[in-house]
CSV table of C-alpha atoms and ligand atoms in Angstrom, one decimal:
chain,number,residue,atom,x,y,z
A,6,MET,CA,263.6,62.0,93.7
A,7,THR,CA,266.7,63.8,92.9
A,8,LYS,CA,268.7,64.5,97.0
A,9,PRO,CA,270.8,67.4,97.4
A,10,ALA,CA,274.6,65.8,98.7
A,11,GLY,CA,276.5,68.0,101.3
A,12,PRO,CA,278.7,70.7,101.0
A,13,ILE,CA,282.3,69.7,99.4
A,14,PRO,CA,284.3,71.8,101.8
A,15,SER,CA,286.2,74.8,100.5
A,16,GLY,CA,289.7,74.6,99.0
A,17,PHE,CA,289.5,70.8,96.5
A,18,ALA,CA,290.8,70.8,93.2
A,19,ALA,CA,290.5,68.5,90.2
A,20,ASP,CA,294.1,67.7,88.0
A,21,ASP,CA,293.6,68.3,84.4
A,22,ASP,CA,292.3,65.0,83.6
A,23,GLY,CA,289.6,65.6,86.9
A,24,MET,CA,291.6,63.8,88.8
A,25,LEU,CA,290.5,65.4,92.7
A,26,PHE,CA,293.7,66.3,94.7
A,27,ILE,CA,293.6,65.5,98.1
A,28,GLY,CA,296.2,67.8,99.6
A,29,GLY,CA,297.8,67.9,96.4
A,30,ARG,CA,297.9,64.5,95.5
A,31,ARG,CA,295.9,63.3,93.2
A,32,ALA,CA,293.5,60.9,94.5
A,33,ASP,CA,294.1,57.8,92.3
A,34,SER,CA,298.2,58.1,93.2
A,35,LEU,CA,297.1,57.6,96.7
A,36,VAL,CA,295.1,54.7,96.3
A,37,ALA,CA,298.4,53.2,94.8
A,38,GLU,CA,300.6,54.4,97.7
A,39,ALA,CA,298.2,53.4,100.2
A,40,GLY,CA,297.8,49.6,98.1
A,41,ASP,CA,294.1,49.9,97.4
A,42,THR,CA,290.6,51.1,98.1
A,43,PRO,CA,288.8,51.9,100.9
A,44,LEU,CA,291.1,54.5,101.3
A,45,PHE,CA,290.8,57.3,104.5
A,46,VAL,CA,293.3,60.3,103.3
A,47,TYR,CA,293.3,63.5,106.3
A,48,ASP,CA,295.4,65.9,104.8
A,49,LEU,CA,297.5,67.6,108.1
A,50,ALA,CA,297.2,71.1,106.4
A,51,ARG,CA,293.6,71.6,107.4
A,52,ILE,CA,294.3,70.2,110.8
A,53,ASP,CA,297.0,73.1,110.7
A,54,ALA,CA,294.3,75.7,109.1
A,55,GLN,CA,292.1,74.9,111.7
A,56,VAL,CA,294.0,74.7,114.9
A,57,ALA,CA,295.7,78.3,114.0
A,58,ARG,CA,291.8,79.5,113.6
A,59,PHE,CA,291.1,78.2,116.8
A,60,HIS,CA,294.6,80.3,118.8
A,61,ALA,CA,293.6,83.6,116.4
A,62,ALA,CA,290.2,83.3,118.0
A,63,PHE,CA,291.0,82.5,121.5
A,64,PRO,CA,293.9,83.8,122.2
A,65,GLY,CA,295.2,82.5,126.2
A,66,VAL,CA,292.7,79.5,126.1
A,67,ASP,CA,294.3,76.1,125.8
A,68,LEU,CA,293.0,73.6,122.7
A,69,HIS,CA,292.9,70.1,123.7
A,70,TYR,CA,291.8,67.3,120.9
A,71,ALA,CA,289.7,64.8,121.7
A,72,VAL,CA,291.1,61.7,120.4
A,73,LYS,CA,287.9,60.3,119.9
A,74,ALA,CA,287.1,61.7,117.5
A,75,ASN,CA,290.4,60.2,115.2
A,76,PRO,CA,292.7,57.9,117.5
A,77,TYR,CA,294.8,56.9,113.7
A,78,GLU,CA,298.6,57.3,115.1
A,79,LEU,CA,299.4,59.6,112.7
A,80,VAL,CA,297.2,62.5,113.4
A,81,LEU,CA,298.2,61.9,117.3
A,82,ARG,CA,301.0,62.4,116.5
A,83,HIS,CA,300.7,65.7,114.6
A,84,MET,CA,299.2,67.0,116.8
A,85,ILE,CA,302.0,67.2,119.6
A,86,GLY,CA,303.2,70.6,120.1
A,87,ARG,CA,300.0,72.2,118.0
A,88,VAL,CA,297.9,71.4,121.0
A,89,ASP,CA,298.0,71.7,124.5
A,90,GLY,CA,296.3,68.8,125.6
A,91,PHE,CA,294.6,65.3,124.9
A,92,ASP,CA,291.2,64.0,126.3
A,93,LEU,CA,290.8,60.5,126.6
A,94,ALA,CA,287.4,59.0,126.4
A,95,SER,CA,288.9,55.5,127.5
A,96,GLY,CA,292.2,53.1,128.7
A,97,GLY,CA,292.5,52.2,125.0
A,98,GLU,CA,292.8,55.6,123.6
A,99,LEU,CA,295.8,56.3,126.8
A,100,ASP,CA,297.6,53.3,124.6
A,101,LYS,CA,297.3,55.1,121.7
A,102,VAL,CA,298.5,58.5,122.8
A,103,LEU,CA,301.8,56.5,124.7
A,104,ALA,CA,302.3,54.7,121.6
A,105,ALA,CA,302.2,57.9,119.7
A,106,GLY,CA,304.6,59.1,122.4
A,107,ILE,CA,301.9,61.6,123.9
A,108,ALA,CA,303.2,63.1,127.7
A,109,PRO,CA,300.3,61.3,129.7
A,110,ALA,CA,300.6,64.9,131.8
A,111,ILE,CA,298.8,67.0,129.5
A,112,THR,CA,295.9,63.9,128.9
A,113,SER,CA,292.9,64.0,130.8
A,114,PHE,CA,290.4,61.0,130.6
A,115,ALA,CA,286.6,61.2,131.1
A,116,GLY,CA,283.6,59.0,130.1
A,117,PRO,CA,281.3,56.9,132.1
A,118,GLY,CA,282.1,53.2,133.1
A,119,LYS,CA,286.1,53.5,133.6
A,120,ARG,CA,287.1,50.2,135.0
A,121,ASP,CA,289.5,50.2,137.9
A,122,ALA,CA,291.9,48.8,135.9
A,123,GLU,CA,291.7,51.8,133.4
A,124,LEU,CA,291.9,54.0,136.2
A,125,GLU,CA,295.0,52.9,137.9
A,126,ALA,CA,296.8,53.0,134.3
A,127,ALA,CA,295.5,56.7,134.1
A,128,ILE,CA,296.6,57.5,137.8
A,129,ARG,CA,299.9,55.8,137.8
A,130,HIS,CA,301.1,57.7,134.2
A,131,GLY,CA,299.6,60.7,136.0
A,132,VAL,CA,296.4,61.2,133.6
A,133,THR,CA,293.7,64.0,135.0
A,134,LEU,CA,290.6,61.8,135.7
A,135,ASN,CA,287.5,63.6,134.7
A,136,LEU,CA,285.3,62.2,137.6
A,137,GLU,CA,281.9,60.8,136.1
A,138,SER,CA,280.3,60.0,139.8
A,139,GLU,CA,280.8,59.5,143.2
A,140,GLY,CA,281.8,55.8,143.6
A,141,GLU,CA,284.3,56.5,140.3
A,142,ALA,CA,286.1,59.2,142.7
A,143,HIS,CA,286.0,56.9,146.0
A,144,ARG,CA,287.4,53.8,144.0
A,145,ALA,CA,290.3,56.1,142.3
A,146,LEU,CA,290.9,57.9,145.4
A,147,ALA,CA,291.2,54.3,146.7
A,148,ILE,CA,293.3,53.1,143.9
A,149,ALA,CA,296.1,56.1,144.4
A,150,GLU,CA,296.3,55.1,147.8
A,151,ARG,CA,297.3,51.5,146.8
A,152,LEU,CA,299.6,53.0,144.8
A,153,GLY,CA,300.8,55.3,146.9
A,154,VAL,CA,300.7,58.4,144.7
A,155,THR,CA,298.8,61.6,144.4
A,156,PRO,CA,295.7,61.3,142.0
A,157,ARG,CA,295.1,64.6,139.4
A,158,LEU,CA,291.1,64.3,139.7
A,159,ALA,CA,289.2,67.4,138.1
A,160,VAL,CA,285.7,66.7,138.3
A,161,ARG,CA,283.1,66.3,135.6
A,162,VAL,CA,279.8,68.8,136.6
A,163,ASN,CA,276.5,68.1,134.8
A,164,PRO,CA,275.2,71.3,134.0
A,165,ASP,CA,271.6,72.3,133.9
A,166,PHE,CA,271.8,73.5,130.4
A,167,GLU,CA,272.7,72.1,127.6
A,168,ILE,CA,274.0,73.7,123.8
A,169,LYS,CA,270.8,74.7,122.1
A,170,GLY,CA,270.6,72.7,119.3
A,171,SER,CA,273.5,70.7,119.6
A,172,GLY,CA,273.9,67.5,117.2
A,173,MET,CA,274.6,65.5,121.0
A,174,ARG,CA,273.3,67.1,124.0
A,175,MET,CA,275.2,66.0,127.0
A,176,GLY,CA,274.2,68.5,130.1
A,177,GLY,CA,270.9,69.5,131.1
A,178,GLY,CA,268.9,67.2,132.9
A,179,ALA,CA,269.3,63.5,134.0
A,180,LYS,CA,272.4,62.3,132.2
A,181,PRO,CA,275.1,59.6,132.9
A,182,PHE,CA,277.7,62.1,132.3
A,183,GLY,CA,279.0,63.9,135.0
A,184,ILE,CA,277.9,64.6,138.7
A,185,ASP,CA,274.9,67.0,139.0
A,186,ALA,CA,276.3,70.8,139.8
A,187,GLU,CA,274.2,70.8,143.3
A,188,ARG,CA,276.3,67.3,144.2
A,189,VAL,CA,280.1,69.0,143.1
A,190,PRO,CA,281.0,71.1,146.0
A,191,ALA,CA,280.6,68.4,148.6
A,192,LEU,CA,282.7,65.8,146.7
A,193,VAL,CA,285.3,68.5,146.0
A,194,ARG,CA,285.6,69.5,149.4
A,195,HIS,CA,286.3,65.3,149.5
A,196,LEU,CA,288.8,65.5,147.1
A,197,LEU,CA,290.5,68.0,149.2
A,198,ALA,CA,290.5,66.5,152.7
A,199,ALA,CA,291.7,63.6,150.9
A,200,GLY,CA,294.9,64.6,149.6
A,201,ALA,CA,294.1,64.5,146.2
A,202,ASP,CA,295.9,67.3,143.4
A,203,TRP,CA,292.8,68.8,142.4
A,204,GLN,CA,292.4,70.1,138.6
A,205,GLY,CA,289.4,72.1,138.6
A,206,PHE,CA,286.1,71.2,135.9
A,207,HIS,CA,285.7,69.7,133.2
A,208,ILE,CA,281.8,71.0,131.6
A,209,PHE,CA,280.8,69.7,128.4
A,210,ALA,CA,277.4,70.6,127.7
A,211,GLY,CA,277.0,69.2,123.7
A,212,SER,CA,278.5,68.2,120.6
A,213,GLN,CA,277.7,69.2,116.7
A,214,ALA,CA,276.7,72.8,117.0
A,215,LEU,CA,276.4,75.7,114.8
A,216,GLY,CA,274.6,78.4,116.2
A,217,PRO,CA,277.7,80.9,117.9
A,218,GLU,CA,275.0,82.4,119.7
A,219,ALA,CA,274.3,78.4,121.5
A,220,LEU,CA,278.0,78.4,121.7
A,221,ILE,CA,278.1,81.5,123.2
A,222,GLU,CA,275.8,81.0,126.1
A,223,ALA,CA,276.8,77.8,126.7
A,224,GLN,CA,279.9,79.0,127.9
A,225,ARG,CA,278.8,82.0,129.5
A,226,ALA,CA,276.6,79.9,131.5
A,227,THR,CA,279.8,77.4,131.9
A,228,LEU,CA,281.8,80.5,133.2
A,229,GLN,CA,278.7,81.4,135.9
A,230,LEU,CA,278.3,77.8,137.0
A,231,ALA,CA,282.4,77.5,138.1
A,232,GLU,CA,282.4,80.5,139.3
A,233,GLU,CA,279.7,79.8,141.8
A,234,LEU,CA,281.0,76.3,141.7
A,235,ALA,CA,284.2,77.5,143.2
A,236,GLU,CA,282.3,79.7,145.7
A,237,ALA,CA,280.2,77.6,147.2
A,238,ILE,CA,283.4,74.8,147.8
A,239,GLY,CA,285.6,77.8,149.2
A,240,ALA,CA,288.9,77.5,146.6
A,241,ASP,CA,290.1,78.8,144.2
A,242,LEU,CA,289.4,76.8,140.7
A,243,PRO,CA,293.4,76.0,138.6
A,244,LYS,CA,291.2,74.6,135.7
A,245,LEU,CA,288.2,75.0,133.5
A,246,ASN,CA,287.4,72.8,130.4
A,247,LEU,CA,284.6,74.5,129.2
A,248,GLY,CA,283.7,71.4,126.9
A,249,GLY,CA,283.4,72.1,123.3
A,250,GLY,CA,280.8,71.5,120.9
A,251,PHE,CA,282.1,73.3,117.6
A,252,GLY,CA,280.3,71.9,114.3
A,253,ILE,CA,281.3,71.6,110.8
A,254,PRO,CA,278.4,71.6,108.1
A,255,TYR,CA,277.4,67.9,106.9
A,256,VAL,CA,274.2,68.2,104.8
A,257,HIS,CA,272.8,70.5,102.5
A,258,GLY,CA,272.1,73.7,104.2
A,259,ASP,CA,274.2,73.9,107.2
A,260,GLN,CA,276.4,76.8,107.4
A,261,PRO,CA,279.8,77.0,109.1
A,262,LEU,CA,280.0,78.1,112.4
A,263,GLU,CA,281.8,81.3,113.4
A,264,VAL,CA,284.3,80.7,116.0
A,265,GLU,CA,285.3,84.4,115.9
A,266,PRO,CA,282.9,85.9,117.5
A,267,ILE,CA,282.7,82.7,119.9
A,268,GLY,CA,286.5,83.8,121.0
A,269,ALA,CA,285.5,87.3,121.6
A,270,ALA,CA,282.4,86.9,123.8
A,271,LEU,CA,284.9,84.3,125.6
A,272,SER,CA,288.0,87.0,126.0
A,273,GLU,CA,285.2,89.2,127.1
A,274,ARG,CA,283.6,86.8,129.9
A,275,ILE,CA,287.0,85.9,131.1
A,276,ALA,CA,288.1,89.1,131.2
A,277,ALA,CA,285.0,89.9,134.2
A,278,ARG,CA,285.5,86.5,136.0
A,279,GLY,CA,285.3,86.6,139.3
A,280,PRO,CA,288.1,86.2,142.1
A,281,ARG,CA,287.5,82.3,142.2
A,282,LEU,CA,288.4,82.3,139.0
A,283,ALA,CA,291.4,84.7,138.5
A,284,GLY,CA,294.8,82.4,138.3
A,285,THR,CA,291.9,79.5,136.5
A,286,LYS,CA,293.1,78.4,132.9
A,287,PHE,CA,290.7,77.8,130.4
A,288,ALA,CA,290.9,75.0,127.7
A,289,ILE,CA,288.5,74.0,125.3
A,290,GLU,CA,288.2,70.0,124.1
A,291,LEU,CA,287.7,69.8,120.0
A,292,GLY,CA,287.2,66.7,117.7
A,293,ARG,CA,285.2,66.9,114.9
A,294,TRP,CA,286.2,71.1,114.1
A,295,LEU,CA,289.6,70.2,114.0
A,296,VAL,CA,289.9,67.3,112.1
A,297,GLY,CA,286.8,66.3,110.9
A,298,GLU,CA,287.4,68.5,107.1
A,299,CYS,CA,291.3,67.0,106.7
A,300,GLY,CA,289.6,63.8,105.7
A,301,VAL,CA,288.1,62.3,102.5
A,302,TYR,CA,287.2,58.3,102.6
A,303,LEU,CA,287.8,56.8,99.1
A,304,THR,CA,285.9,53.7,97.5
A,305,ARG,CA,285.9,52.2,94.9
A,306,ILE,CA,283.0,51.3,92.5
A,307,VAL,CA,282.6,47.5,91.6
A,308,ASP,CA,279.8,47.3,89.8
A,309,ARG,CA,276.8,49.8,88.6
A,310,LYS,CA,273.2,48.2,88.2
A,311,VAL,CA,270.0,48.8,87.1
A,312,SER,CA,267.2,48.3,88.9
A,313,LYS,CA,263.3,49.0,88.0
A,314,GLY,CA,265.1,52.1,86.2
A,315,ARG,CA,267.3,53.8,89.6
A,316,THR,CA,271.0,53.4,89.1
A,317,PHE,CA,272.7,51.7,91.7
A,318,LEU,CA,276.5,52.4,91.9
A,319,VAL,CA,277.9,49.8,94.1
A,320,THR,CA,281.1,49.9,95.6
A,321,ASP,CA,283.6,48.2,97.5
A,322,GLY,CA,283.1,50.9,101.0
A,323,GLY,CA,280.6,51.5,103.1
A,324,MET,CA,278.6,51.8,106.4
A,325,GLN,CA,281.5,49.8,107.7
A,326,HIS,CA,284.0,52.3,107.5
A,327,GLN,CA,282.0,55.4,107.4
A,328,LEU,CA,278.7,54.7,109.3
A,329,ALA,CA,277.8,58.5,109.6
A,330,ALA,CA,278.0,59.4,105.8
A,331,SER,CA,275.4,56.0,105.8
A,332,GLY,CA,273.3,58.3,108.3
A,333,ASN,CA,273.1,55.9,110.9
A,334,PHE,CA,275.2,57.8,113.1
A,335,GLY,CA,273.2,60.2,114.9
A,336,GLN,CA,270.6,61.5,112.3
A,337,VAL,CA,266.8,61.1,112.5
A,338,ILE,CA,266.3,61.6,109.0
A,339,ARG,CA,268.6,60.6,106.3
A,340,ARG,CA,270.4,63.2,104.2
A,341,ASN,CA,273.6,63.0,102.5
A,342,TYR,CA,277.2,63.7,103.5
A,343,PRO,CA,279.0,65.3,100.6
A,344,VAL,CA,280.2,63.0,97.9
A,345,ALA,CA,281.5,63.1,94.6
A,346,ILE,CA,283.0,60.9,91.5
A,347,ALA,CA,286.8,61.7,92.2
A,348,ASP,CA,287.9,60.9,88.9
A,349,ARG,CA,285.5,63.5,87.3
A,350,PHE,CA,285.6,65.9,90.1
A,351,ASP,CA,285.9,68.6,87.5
A,352,ARG,CA,282.4,67.7,85.8
A,353,ASP,CA,279.2,68.6,85.9
A,354,PRO,CA,276.9,66.2,87.2
A,355,GLU,CA,274.3,64.1,84.4
A,356,GLU,CA,272.4,61.7,86.7
A,357,ASP,CA,271.0,60.2,89.5
A,358,VAL,CA,272.2,57.7,91.2
A,359,THR,CA,272.2,56.1,94.5
A,360,ILE,CA,275.7,55.3,95.9
A,361,VAL,CA,276.1,52.4,97.8
A,362,GLY,CA,278.6,50.4,100.0
A,363,CYS,CA,279.0,46.6,99.3
A,364,LEU,CA,276.9,45.2,102.8
A,365,CYS,CA,273.9,43.0,102.4
A,366,THR,CA,271.6,45.8,103.8
A,367,PRO,CA,269.3,48.4,102.7
A,368,LEU,CA,271.1,50.6,105.6
A,369,ASP,CA,274.6,51.0,103.3
A,370,ILE,CA,274.1,54.0,101.6
A,371,LEU,CA,276.8,56.9,100.7
A,372,GLY,CA,274.3,58.6,98.6
A,373,ASP,CA,271.2,58.6,98.3
A,374,ASP,CA,270.1,59.7,94.7
A,375,VAL,CA,272.9,61.9,93.8
A,376,MET,CA,273.0,64.3,91.0
A,377,MET,CA,276.7,62.9,89.6
A,378,PRO,CA,278.8,62.6,86.5
A,379,ARG,CA,278.9,59.6,84.4
A,380,ALA,CA,280.7,57.1,86.5
A,381,ASP,CA,281.4,53.3,86.3
A,382,VAL,CA,283.5,50.7,87.2
A,383,GLY,CA,286.6,51.0,88.5
A,384,ASP,CA,286.0,55.0,89.3
A,385,LEU,CA,286.4,56.1,92.6
A,386,VAL,CA,284.2,57.6,95.0
A,387,ALA,CA,284.9,60.4,97.9
A,388,VAL,CA,283.0,60.8,100.7
A,389,PHE,CA,284.1,64.2,102.4
A,390,LEU,CA,284.2,64.8,106.2
A,391,ALA,CA,285.2,61.5,107.1
A,392,GLY,CA,288.1,62.7,109.4
A,393,ALA,CA,286.0,62.3,112.7
A,394,TYR,CA,284.0,59.8,113.8
A,395,GLY,CA,284.9,57.7,110.6
A,396,LEU,CA,286.5,54.7,110.8
A,397,THR,CA,286.6,55.0,114.9
A,398,ALA,CA,283.1,55.5,114.9
A,399,SER,CA,281.9,52.6,112.7
A,400,PRO,CA,281.7,48.3,112.7
A,401,THR,CA,284.4,47.8,111.1
A,402,ALA,CA,283.8,44.2,112.2
A,403,PHE,CA,280.6,43.8,110.3
A,404,LEU,CA,280.7,41.1,107.6
A,405,SER,CA,284.1,41.1,107.8
A,406,GLN,CA,284.5,43.3,104.9
A,407,THR,CA,288.3,44.5,103.8
A,408,GLN,CA,289.2,46.6,106.1
A,409,ALA,CA,289.8,50.5,105.4
A,410,ARG,CA,293.6,51.5,105.3
A,411,GLU,CA,294.3,54.9,106.6
A,412,ILE,CA,297.5,57.5,104.9
A,413,VAL,CA,297.6,61.0,105.3
A,414,VAL,CA,299.1,63.7,103.2
A,415,GLY,CA,300.1,67.1,103.4
A,416,GLY,CA,301.5,69.1,107.1
A,417,ALA,CA,305.0,70.5,107.8
B,514,PLP,C1,283.4,64.3,126.6
B,514,PLP,C2,283.6,65.0,125.3
B,514,PLP,N1,285.2,65.6,124.6
B,514,PLP,C3,284.8,65.6,123.1
B,514,PLP,C4,284.1,65.5,122.4
B,514,PLP,C5,283.9,65.1,121.0
B,514,PLP,O1,283.2,66.6,120.5
B,514,PLP,P1,283.3,66.7,119.2
B,514,PLP,O2,284.3,65.6,118.5
B,514,PLP,O3,282.1,66.8,118.2
B,514,PLP,O4,284.2,68.3,119.6
B,514,PLP,C6,282.9,64.5,122.9
B,514,PLP,C7,281.9,64.0,121.9
B,514,PLP,O5,281.0,62.7,122.4
B,514,PLP,C8,282.4,64.2,124.5
B,514,PLP,O6,281.4,63.7,125.1
């Protein structure tokens, strides 16, 4: 039975012969320029549009880019001057931002399981560490003392709430992330007594939320918690990183997130903040919402076959590059991402096909029972929403298949 493909982001069009345009360029010429498929194309102009939309909706709030969403060097470089900070999740991401020419002073490093060598590199470079446990705090202080530097330390708080309806819940209850809220005041007092440069709180309660009300509620709860904790510590709060969680519509029926009402509600709540937050800097950290829609994954059909009446288009790519589109990155029931035949982007669908990758596993599906225009060997398949958690969140070493290429288009 035919299953719907996810919603193609607005603004994509076709050339006169039906070829998909990405960032004003034909998909086939982008493949020629990159050398071959499989290929990720990132349209920087789409990132700019999201950045502009954020700044319009959240005046006065810093925008941080969560590097984990897409650490490709040309994407990182493009973010310089467009965002106010970069959030890292590993020493490897620190290496990548340094290589891209990003000032480490505007980066922060969250994530459980930071090794001593990673803590040391971060402290040496003046990165703000978002501490995930008391043990990590003690190791960071000891390393800083050995180095003879003042560490920049923030505390990641494990709040008692989550973002309702978010695809990934990262707060509320027992979690490997952050320090339980009730233990935070004692730890911060200890950091202050040890002479650390306390940078404030990081409160990240979830990811991939599409309901504005849930995000408004989570941000209100975050400010409330920050006020209570600052009061309990007895110190003014320098910075509050409110996390993010803004989602994008991946599957049929998902609605795009309206960020403007969230910004309006946050401005109101900030205006009513208590005295401990009077001089606080506020930040929101986003990955997926900033870069998800900028990416298109292009893969070529290498075989067309029929099995028991079902047509398969077999491509030279697959879940080794686009795990999320295969349904194996957090989906409980597999649903199709937006997918199209790039060479026939303007044509009406004619046949029900299943688009698979070249891995020898039934998990490797890019489009399951989707209606497509007739396509054949040599044609290009486009998988949309590939800008975030694409190559970086996929098992690229699996079966030692061809590595995907990456290219950017557009942008000033
Ligand atoms: C601490 C932290 N920051 C930022 C993000 C980025 O989330 P998203 O890409 O959904 O905006 C995540 C995602 O898991 C995260 O764990």
